Amino acid sequence: MCRNLFTLLTALILSFLIPVSARAFDLLPIESAGLDLGVGYRSDKLDWSISNESDGGSPDILSELTWDNLHILQLQGTGWLELGELPFLRRNSLLIATISLGKIYSGDAQDSDYARDGRTHEWSRSVSDADHGMTADFSAAFGPIFELKKAPGLSVTPLIGYAFNMQALKMSDGEQVISDSITRQQYFPTAGLPPPVGKISGLDSTYTAYWYGPWLGLNTDYQVSKKFKMTAGIEYHWVDYFAQADWNLRSDFDHPVSFEHDANGTGVVWNFKGRYLIDEKWSWLLKGNIQRWKTNNGTDRTYFDDGTVGNTRLNKVTWHSYALTTGLEYLF
């Protein structure tokens, strides 16, 4: 399913950006425009944990999930328009939108459970492959362009935008590496025993995370020479976080939605781009991207197979990402 969705969304990059850019020429006072498409490598890490009670009781970390070393093949498309003076602005402005799609081809996941505070008395740990899944990102922004007269070739653009980010993560081919039934029964006498050490048969669990909300940022452009231009940008995001999971081997959980996460958070994104002009219409691009996201405390809502619902505290979610992309840009 992820493969078909990845193919579909890849086609949407072209089917969305190209027609929108073409129609914009007829509707807006456009000074210049560009459309680029690139492919690259991305590395992600996502981690979350929950406590034993909704108010953060002991243990403070009951369960912790980590997806690490996620290696991702990413396709990215960007369309931008430099607009002439608008009725509410006395200077040129930038309108920009970016879509990124990624296919996870390698990664690791770890699920740990603890009986005491501070990640102590670990009574269960399983590791698994995370080499399936996908990512999708969309961001759009608008802002006025300020040319710095005392620094020829240098301009700054404050931006206001909105972004949506998604990670569809999976766990398969699992192995139980810690199984301490004595500790489990000592601290949780009414709960079931952990699986025995060894291979976990039939593991096919999913966790899909969504980050969405407004952001403010600043782009700085410097025309190094007639052919080479550099751009550096920073964005600060305010996000709502929502996630759904299907823990397929937990017979006491409901399916296909075993639990949900809700929280608010923030993110910081650094962008870097170098553009080398090949001819009047085409440029070669190299882009870099660093992202740091985290949530505040939130809610973990678990759905059981008997129809009951349990709530506990989601401690926090963190997401780190690095990406490097290269491609071509067409200048209209």
mmCIF file of N, CA and C in Angstrom, residues 13-14 110 176 179 185 220 226 294 296 299 313 318:
data_model
loop_
_atom_site.group_PDB
_atom_site.id
_atom_site.type_symbol
_atom_site.label_atom_id
_atom_site.label_comp_id
_atom_site.label_asym_id
_atom_site.label_seq_id
_atom_site.Cartn_x
_atom_site.Cartn_y
_atom_site.Cartn_z
ATOM 1 N N ILE A 13 3.107 15.687 -7.277
ATOM 2 C CA ILE A 13 4.045 16.816 -7.279
ATOM 3 C C ILE A 13 3.980 17.537 -8.615
ATOM 4 N N LEU A 14 4.053 16.767 -9.693
ATOM 5 C CA LEU A 14 4.022 17.372 -11.025
ATOM 6 C C LEU A 14 2.625 17.862 -11.383
ATOM 7 N N GLN A 110 12.932 0.236 18.420
ATOM 8 C CA GLN A 110 13.086 -0.395 19.732
ATOM 9 C C GLN A 110 11.907 -0.021 20.612
ATOM 10 N N GLN A 176 12.536 -10.315 20.609
ATOM 11 C CA GLN A 176 12.501 -9.977 22.024
ATOM 12 C C GLN A 176 13.886 -10.231 22.609
ATOM 13 N N SER A 179 13.299 -10.071 28.580
ATOM 14 C CA SER A 179 11.995 -10.551 29.033
ATOM 15 C C SER A 179 12.117 -10.950 30.503
ATOM 16 N N GLN A 185 5.881 -9.149 37.212
ATOM 17 C CA GLN A 185 4.890 -9.583 38.201
ATOM 18 C C GLN A 185 5.041 -8.846 39.526
ATOM 19 N N THR A 220 17.554 34.428 3.582
ATOM 20 C CA THR A 220 18.595 35.355 3.148
ATOM 21 C C THR A 220 19.190 34.839 1.846
ATOM 22 N N LYS A 226 27.328 35.995 -11.281
ATOM 23 C CA LYS A 226 26.245 35.975 -12.262
ATOM 24 C C LYS A 226 25.591 34.598 -12.347
ATOM 25 N N LYS A 294 9.759 18.900 18.673
ATOM 26 C CA LYS A 294 9.422 18.251 19.934
ATOM 27 C C LYS A 294 8.040 18.715 20.380
ATOM 28 N N ASN A 296 5.173 19.105 23.761
ATOM 29 C CA ASN A 296 4.996 19.167 25.201
ATOM 30 C C ASN A 296 4.313 17.881 25.668
ATOM 31 N N THR A 299 -1.532 13.568 25.516
ATOM 32 C CA THR A 299 -2.414 12.479 25.939
ATOM 33 C C THR A 299 -2.186 11.241 25.090
ATOM 34 N N ARG A 313 -0.434 9.780 30.314
ATOM 35 C CA ARG A 313 0.296 10.949 29.828
ATOM 36 C C ARG A 313 1.289 10.567 28.740
ATOM 37 N N THR A 318 9.834 13.480 20.101
ATOM 38 C CA THR A 318 10.907 14.227 19.448
ATOM 39 C C THR A 318 11.126 13.654 18.060
#
